[in-house]
Amino acid sequence: MFKAFNICTSDHLILSQQLQAAILEQCGVQLEIVQCDLPSGDFMTSHFYEVQKFKIQTLLKNLEDNSCSMVAYFDNDIVIRGDAVSAMCKSIGEHDICFQSDRGSFCCGMFIAKNNNKIVSFFTEVLHRLDHLREKYVHTSADQTVINEMLKTEDIKADVEVIYQ
């Protein structure tokens, strides 16, 4: 089974609902919107950091549920112009995780991950670093910075795929 989710603060609920409708229409998949009771926060601020940490916590809950073999995450500002879910499922192939490209690095605004022990351990460590190295990452792209650093050394089969240009 496949699980697609998005997180949003109250400021972005309308964007999430528009994304949910587009994914259902274009991909035939129900996107779960998980509301986050935190202030939205501008990019690279402490509020943004906390929302990104909440995203990783929510991802881990979805993975630990064990009812799905793959989990996909979509930021609120993703534009769906076709069956992105099928493209993501095809792109992951033999990899553990596949990201949208962000100028040659891994973009954490749209990705798909297999539900396996390596991915659960990987994101558990991402959350641990976000919890314990806040000062290092608070004025960065938060989870994306941690993930890109970790993928340089971890035994995770990751791919960057430009799903839509």
PDB file of N, CA, C and O in Angstrom, residues 63-116:
ATOM      1  N   LEU A  63       5.807   5.645   8.712  1.00  0.00           N
ATOM      2  CA  LEU A  63       6.667   4.490   8.455  1.00  0.00           C
ATOM      3  C   LEU A  63       6.494   3.417   9.532  1.00  0.00           C
ATOM      4  O   LEU A  63       6.467   2.223   9.226  1.00  0.00           O
ATOM      5  N   GLU A  64       6.394   3.826  10.775  1.00  0.00           N
ATOM      6  CA  GLU A  64       6.278   2.876  11.877  1.00  0.00           C
ATOM      7  C   GLU A  64       4.922   2.192  11.926  1.00  0.00           C
ATOM      8  O   GLU A  64       4.771   1.153  12.553  1.00  0.00           O
ATOM      9  N   ASP A  65       3.938   2.754  11.252  1.00  0.00           N
ATOM     10  CA  ASP A  65       2.610   2.167  11.179  1.00  0.00           C
ATOM     11  C   ASP A  65       2.651   0.803  10.458  1.00  0.00           C
ATOM     12  O   ASP A  65       1.852  -0.075  10.730  1.00  0.00           O
ATOM     13  N   ASN A  66       3.588   0.639   9.549  1.00  0.00           N
ATOM     14  CA  ASN A  66       3.790  -0.599   8.787  1.00  0.00           C
ATOM     15  C   ASN A  66       2.620  -0.998   7.895  1.00  0.00           C
ATOM     16  O   ASN A  66       2.582  -2.118   7.414  1.00  0.00           O
ATOM     17  N   SER A  67       1.659  -0.124   7.680  1.00  0.00           N
ATOM     18  CA  SER A  67       0.544  -0.466   6.791  1.00  0.00           C
ATOM     19  C   SER A  67       0.828  -0.077   5.347  1.00  0.00           C
ATOM     20  O   SER A  67       0.017  -0.333   4.477  1.00  0.00           O
ATOM     21  N   CYS A  68       1.988   0.540   5.105  1.00  0.00           N
ATOM     22  CA  CYS A  68       2.305   0.945   3.739  1.00  0.00           C
ATOM     23  C   CYS A  68       3.733   0.527   3.389  1.00  0.00           C
ATOM     24  O   CYS A  68       4.602   0.471   4.242  1.00  0.00           O
ATOM     25  N   SER A  69       3.928   0.247   2.117  1.00  0.00           N
ATOM     26  CA  SER A  69       5.258  -0.149   1.651  1.00  0.00           C
ATOM     27  C   SER A  69       6.068   1.055   1.173  1.00  0.00           C
ATOM     28  O   SER A  69       7.291   0.991   1.114  1.00  0.00           O
ATOM     29  N   MET A  70       5.384   2.148   0.833  1.00  0.00           N
ATOM     30  CA  MET A  70       6.053   3.380   0.409  1.00  0.00           C
ATOM     31  C   MET A  70       5.281   4.579   0.933  1.00  0.00           C
ATOM     32  O   MET A  70       4.059   4.544   1.037  1.00  0.00           O
ATOM     33  N   VAL A  71       6.035   5.645   1.221  1.00  0.00           N
ATOM     34  CA  VAL A  71       5.450   6.894   1.704  1.00  0.00           C
ATOM     35  C   VAL A  71       5.970   8.022   0.828  1.00  0.00           C
ATOM     36  O   VAL A  71       7.163   8.091   0.545  1.00  0.00           O
ATOM     37  N   ALA A  72       5.060   8.900   0.416  1.00  0.00           N
ATOM     38  CA  ALA A  72       5.460  10.083  -0.355  1.00  0.00           C
ATOM     39  C   ALA A  72       5.052  11.329   0.414  1.00  0.00           C
ATOM     40  O   ALA A  72       4.002  11.368   1.057  1.00  0.00           O
ATOM     41  N   TYR A  73       5.907  12.339   0.333  1.00  0.00           N
ATOM     42  CA  TYR A  73       5.636  13.614   0.987  1.00  0.00           C
ATOM     43  C   TYR A  73       5.579  14.706  -0.069  1.00  0.00           C
ATOM     44  O   TYR A  73       6.391  14.724  -1.002  1.00  0.00           O
ATOM     45  N   PHE A  74       4.654  15.647   0.114  1.00  0.00           N
ATOM     46  CA  PHE A  74       4.485  16.783  -0.800  1.00  0.00           C
ATOM     47  C   PHE A  74       4.363  18.072   0.003  1.00  0.00           C
ATOM     48  O   PHE A  74       3.473  18.187   0.852  1.00  0.00           O
ATOM     49  N   ASP A  75       5.225  19.056  -0.273  1.00  0.00           N
ATOM     50  CA  ASP A  75       5.059  20.394   0.296  1.00  0.00           C
ATOM     51  C   ASP A  75       3.795  21.028  -0.276  1.00  0.00           C
ATOM     52  O   ASP A  75       3.311  20.636  -1.353  1.00  0.00           O
ATOM     53  N   ASN A  76       3.314  22.054   0.401  1.00  0.00           N
ATOM     54  CA  ASN A  76       2.100  22.759  -0.031  1.00  0.00           C
ATOM     55  C   ASN A  76       2.222  23.434  -1.385  1.00  0.00           C
ATOM     56  O   ASN A  76       1.236  23.596  -2.085  1.00  0.00           O
ATOM     57  N   ASP A  77       3.428  23.852  -1.742  1.00  0.00           N
ATOM     58  CA  ASP A  77       3.594  24.648  -2.962  1.00  0.00           C
ATOM     59  C   ASP A  77       3.939  23.811  -4.194  1.00  0.00           C
ATOM     60  O   ASP A  77       4.301  24.361  -5.235  1.00  0.00           O
ATOM     61  N   ILE A  78       3.798  22.500  -4.104  1.00  0.00           N
ATOM     62  CA  ILE A  78       4.040  21.637  -5.260  1.00  0.00           C
ATOM     63  C   ILE A  78       2.905  21.835  -6.262  1.00  0.00           C
ATOM     64  O   ILE A  78       1.732  21.883  -5.892  1.00  0.00           O
ATOM     65  N   VAL A  79       3.255  21.934  -7.530  1.00  0.00           N
ATOM     66  CA  VAL A  79       2.265  22.047  -8.595  1.00  0.00           C
ATOM     67  C   VAL A  79       2.204  20.702  -9.308  1.00  0.00           C
ATOM     68  O   VAL A  79       3.217  20.201  -9.786  1.00  0.00           O
ATOM     69  N   ILE A  80       1.022  20.122  -9.370  1.00  0.00           N
ATOM     70  CA  ILE A  80       0.827  18.815  -9.989  1.00  0.00           C
ATOM     71  C   ILE A  80       0.324  19.028 -11.416  1.00  0.00           C
ATOM     72  O   ILE A  80      -0.718  19.628 -11.632  1.00  0.00           O
ATOM     73  N   ARG A  81       1.099  18.505 -12.371  1.00  0.00           N
ATOM     74  CA  ARG A  81       0.741  18.687 -13.786  1.00  0.00           C
ATOM     75  C   ARG A  81       0.641  17.349 -14.512  1.00  0.00           C
ATOM     76  O   ARG A  81       0.926  17.269 -15.685  1.00  0.00           O
ATOM     77  N   GLY A  82       0.300  16.335 -13.800  1.00  0.00           N
ATOM     78  CA  GLY A  82       0.203  14.995 -14.366  1.00  0.00           C
ATOM     79  C   GLY A  82       0.279  13.997 -13.235  1.00  0.00           C
ATOM     80  O   GLY A  82       0.194  14.365 -12.058  1.00  0.00           O
ATOM     81  N   ASP A  83       0.438  12.748 -13.580  1.00  0.00           N
ATOM     82  CA  ASP A  83       0.451  11.697 -12.576  1.00  0.00           C
ATOM     83  C   ASP A  83       1.820  11.626 -11.897  1.00  0.00           C
ATOM     84  O   ASP A  83       2.639  10.750 -12.179  1.00  0.00           O
ATOM     85  N   ALA A  84       2.068  12.546 -10.991  1.00  0.00           N
ATOM     86  CA  ALA A  84       3.341  12.625 -10.275  1.00  0.00           C
ATOM     87  C   ALA A  84       3.577  11.384  -9.424  1.00  0.00           C
ATOM     88  O   ALA A  84       4.711  10.931  -9.286  1.00  0.00           O
ATOM     89  N   VAL A  85       2.528  10.823  -8.860  1.00  0.00           N
ATOM     90  CA  VAL A  85       2.686   9.657  -7.994  1.00  0.00           C
ATOM     91  C   VAL A  85       3.223   8.468  -8.781  1.00  0.00           C
ATOM     92  O   VAL A  85       4.165   7.798  -8.351  1.00  0.00           O
ATOM     93  N   SER A  86       2.667   8.208  -9.946  1.00  0.00           N
ATOM     94  CA  SER A  86       3.184   7.114 -10.780  1.00  0.00           C
ATOM     95  C   SER A  86       4.619   7.373 -11.193  1.00  0.00           C
ATOM     96  O   SER A  86       5.452   6.467 -11.198  1.00  0.00           O
ATOM     97  N   ALA A  87       4.931   8.615 -11.530  1.00  0.00           N
ATOM     98  CA  ALA A  87       6.308   8.972 -11.903  1.00  0.00           C
ATOM     99  C   ALA A  87       7.257   8.748 -10.736  1.00  0.00           C
ATOM    100  O   ALA A  87       8.369   8.242 -10.912  1.00  0.00           O
ATOM    101  N   MET A  88       6.824   9.094  -9.531  1.00  0.00           N
ATOM    102  CA  MET A  88       7.658   8.896  -8.345  1.00  0.00           C
ATOM    103  C   MET A  88       7.867   7.398  -8.072  1.00  0.00           C
ATOM    104  O   MET A  88       8.986   6.969  -7.767  1.00  0.00           O
ATOM    105  N   CYS A  89       6.787   6.627  -8.161  1.00  0.00           N
ATOM    106  CA  CYS A  89       6.887   5.178  -7.922  1.00  0.00           C
ATOM    107  C   CYS A  89       7.810   4.525  -8.947  1.00  0.00           C
ATOM    108  O   CYS A  89       8.583   3.622  -8.611  1.00  0.00           O
ATOM    109  N   LYS A  90       7.760   4.997 -10.173  1.00  0.00           N
ATOM    110  CA  LYS A  90       8.642   4.466 -11.218  1.00  0.00           C
ATOM    111  C   LYS A  90      10.090   4.897 -10.967  1.00  0.00           C
ATOM    112  O   LYS A  90      11.028   4.114 -11.134  1.00  0.00           O
ATOM    113  N   SER A  91      10.283   6.121 -10.552  1.00  0.00           N
ATOM    114  CA  SER A  91      11.629   6.675 -10.352  1.00  0.00           C
ATOM    115  C   SER A  91      12.376   6.010  -9.201  1.00  0.00           C
ATOM    116  O   SER A  91      13.597   5.900  -9.245  1.00  0.00           O
ATOM    117  N   ILE A  92      11.665   5.578  -8.183  1.00  0.00           N
ATOM    118  CA  ILE A  92      12.352   5.023  -7.016  1.00  0.00           C
ATOM    119  C   ILE A  92      13.053   3.710  -7.357  1.00  0.00           C
ATOM    120  O   ILE A  92      14.133   3.435  -6.845  1.00  0.00           O
ATOM    121  N   GLY A  93      12.486   2.916  -8.230  1.00  0.00           N
ATOM    122  CA  GLY A  93      13.138   1.690  -8.686  1.00  0.00           C
ATOM    123  C   GLY A  93      13.752   0.886  -7.559  1.00  0.00           C
ATOM    124  O   GLY A  93      13.089   0.522  -6.596  1.00  0.00           O
ATOM    125  N   GLU A  94      15.051   0.645  -7.654  1.00  0.00           N
ATOM    126  CA  GLU A  94      15.775  -0.133  -6.649  1.00  0.00           C
ATOM    127  C   GLU A  94      16.328   0.742  -5.525  1.00  0.00           C
ATOM    128  O   GLU A  94      16.991   0.231  -4.626  1.00  0.00           O
ATOM    129  N   HIS A  95      16.072   2.033  -5.572  1.00  0.00           N
ATOM    130  CA  HIS A  95      16.557   2.937  -4.529  1.00  0.00           C
ATOM    131  C   HIS A  95      15.674   2.840  -3.290  1.00  0.00           C
ATOM    132  O   HIS A  95      14.539   2.389  -3.358  1.00  0.00           O
ATOM    133  N   ASP A  96      16.207   3.301  -2.170  1.00  0.00           N
ATOM    134  CA  ASP A  96      15.431   3.368  -0.933  1.00  0.00           C
ATOM    135  C   ASP A  96      14.576   4.624  -0.885  1.00  0.00           C
ATOM    136  O   ASP A  96      13.515   4.639  -0.269  1.00  0.00           O
ATOM    137  N   ILE A  97      15.062   5.673  -1.544  1.00  0.00           N
ATOM    138  CA  ILE A  97      14.386   6.966  -1.501  1.00  0.00           C
ATOM    139  C   ILE A  97      14.719   7.732  -2.776  1.00  0.00           C
ATOM    140  O   ILE A  97      15.799   7.578  -3.332  1.00  0.00           O
ATOM    141  N   CYS A  98      13.768   8.527  -3.225  1.00  0.00           N
ATOM    142  CA  CYS A  98      13.980   9.345  -4.419  1.00  0.00           C
ATOM    143  C   CYS A  98      13.409  10.734  -4.159  1.00  0.00           C
ATOM    144  O   CYS A  98      12.292  10.881  -3.675  1.00  0.00           O
ATOM    145  N   PHE A  99      14.218  11.734  -4.455  1.00  0.00           N
ATOM    146  CA  PHE A  99      13.867  13.126  -4.206  1.00  0.00           C
ATOM    147  C   PHE A  99      13.709  13.890  -5.509  1.00  0.00           C
ATOM    148  O   PHE A  99      14.295  13.531  -6.519  1.00  0.00           O
ATOM    149  N   GLN A 100      12.988  14.971  -5.440  1.00  0.00           N
ATOM    150  CA  GLN A 100      12.998  15.970  -6.493  1.00  0.00           C
ATOM    151  C   GLN A 100      14.360  16.661  -6.429  1.00  0.00           C
ATOM    152  O   GLN A 100      14.956  16.765  -5.351  1.00  0.00           O
ATOM    153  N   SER A 101      14.854  17.100  -7.540  1.00  0.00           N
ATOM    154  CA  SER A 101      16.136  17.790  -7.576  1.00  0.00           C
ATOM    155  C   SER A 101      15.972  19.259  -7.191  1.00  0.00           C
ATOM    156  O   SER A 101      15.027  19.917  -7.598  1.00  0.00           O
ATOM    157  N   ASP A 102      16.917  19.737  -6.384  1.00  0.00           N
ATOM    158  CA  ASP A 102      16.944  21.143  -5.999  1.00  0.00           C
ATOM    159  C   ASP A 102      18.343  21.671  -6.310  1.00  0.00           C
ATOM    160  O   ASP A 102      19.234  21.635  -5.469  1.00  0.00           O
ATOM    161  N   ARG A 103      18.527  22.097  -7.539  1.00  0.00           N
ATOM    162  CA  ARG A 103      19.830  22.600  -7.987  1.00  0.00           C
ATOM    163  C   ARG A 103      20.947  21.601  -7.706  1.00  0.00           C
ATOM    164  O   ARG A 103      21.999  21.942  -7.183  1.00  0.00           O
ATOM    165  N   GLY A 104      20.683  20.324  -8.000  1.00  0.00           N
ATOM    166  CA  GLY A 104      21.701  19.300  -7.865  1.00  0.00           C
ATOM    167  C   GLY A 104      21.778  18.630  -6.512  1.00  0.00           C
ATOM    168  O   GLY A 104      22.592  17.738  -6.296  1.00  0.00           O
ATOM    169  N   SER A 105      20.931  19.042  -5.584  1.00  0.00           N
ATOM    170  CA  SER A 105      20.907  18.375  -4.279  1.00  0.00           C
ATOM    171  C   SER A 105      19.530  17.745  -4.075  1.00  0.00           C
ATOM    172  O   SER A 105      18.634  17.880  -4.903  1.00  0.00           O
ATOM    173  N   PHE A 106      19.369  17.084  -2.957  1.00  0.00           N
ATOM    174  CA  PHE A 106      18.110  16.421  -2.644  1.00  0.00           C
ATOM    175  C   PHE A 106      17.118  17.429  -2.060  1.00  0.00           C
ATOM    176  O   PHE A 106      17.403  18.062  -1.057  1.00  0.00           O
ATOM    177  N   CYS A 107      15.962  17.544  -2.689  1.00  0.00           N
ATOM    178  CA  CYS A 107      14.919  18.461  -2.229  1.00  0.00           C
ATOM    179  C   CYS A 107      13.933  17.689  -1.363  1.00  0.00           C
ATOM    180  O   CYS A 107      13.363  16.693  -1.801  1.00  0.00           O
ATOM    181  N   CYS A 108      13.720  18.152  -0.163  1.00  0.00           N
ATOM    182  CA  CYS A 108      12.842  17.450   0.771  1.00  0.00           C
ATOM    183  C   CYS A 108      11.402  17.946   0.714  1.00  0.00           C
ATOM    184  O   CYS A 108      10.585  17.589   1.554  1.00  0.00           O
ATOM    185  N   GLY A 109      11.084  18.733  -0.292  1.00  0.00           N
ATOM    186  CA  GLY A 109       9.724  19.218  -0.472  1.00  0.00           C
ATOM    187  C   GLY A 109       8.841  18.244  -1.221  1.00  0.00           C
ATOM    188  O   GLY A 109       7.622  18.378  -1.235  1.00  0.00           O
ATOM    189  N   MET A 110       9.466  17.248  -1.863  1.00  0.00           N
ATOM    190  CA  MET A 110       8.711  16.233  -2.592  1.00  0.00           C
ATOM    191  C   MET A 110       9.617  15.020  -2.724  1.00  0.00           C
ATOM    192  O   MET A 110      10.661  15.086  -3.371  1.00  0.00           O
ATOM    193  N   PHE A 111       9.234  13.940  -2.073  1.00  0.00           N
ATOM    194  CA  PHE A 111      10.054  12.728  -2.154  1.00  0.00           C
ATOM    195  C   PHE A 111       9.204  11.501  -1.886  1.00  0.00           C
ATOM    196  O   PHE A 111       8.087  11.595  -1.378  1.00  0.00           O
ATOM    197  N   ILE A 112       9.755  10.355  -2.236  1.00  0.00           N
ATOM    198  CA  ILE A 112       9.117   9.074  -1.982  1.00  0.00           C
ATOM    199  C   ILE A 112      10.161   8.168  -1.334  1.00  0.00           C
ATOM    200  O   ILE A 112      11.332   8.193  -1.737  1.00  0.00           O
ATOM    201  N   ALA A 113       9.746   7.414  -0.339  1.00  0.00           N
ATOM    202  CA  ALA A 113      10.660   6.520   0.380  1.00  0.00           C
ATOM    203  C   ALA A 113      10.005   5.161   0.565  1.00  0.00           C
ATOM    204  O   ALA A 113       8.796   5.073   0.813  1.00  0.00           O
ATOM    205  N   LYS A 114      10.826   4.134   0.439  1.00  0.00           N
ATOM    206  CA  LYS A 114      10.348   2.791   0.759  1.00  0.00           C
ATOM    207  C   LYS A 114      10.294   2.644   2.269  1.00  0.00           C
ATOM    208  O   LYS A 114      11.074   3.260   2.997  1.00  0.00           O
ATOM    209  N   ASN A 115       9.387   1.842   2.729  1.00  0.00           N
ATOM    210  CA  ASN A 115       9.266   1.580   4.156  1.00  0.00           C
ATOM    211  C   ASN A 115      10.115   0.359   4.485  1.00  0.00           C
ATOM    212  O   ASN A 115       9.666  -0.770   4.377  1.00  0.00           O
ATOM    213  N   ASN A 116      11.366   0.634   4.835  1.00  0.00           N
ATOM    214  CA  ASN A 116      12.267  -0.454   5.227  1.00  0.00           C
ATOM    215  C   ASN A 116      13.093   0.002   6.433  1.00  0.00           C
ATOM    216  O   ASN A 116      13.050   1.166   6.821  1.00  0.00           O
TER     217      ASN A 116
END
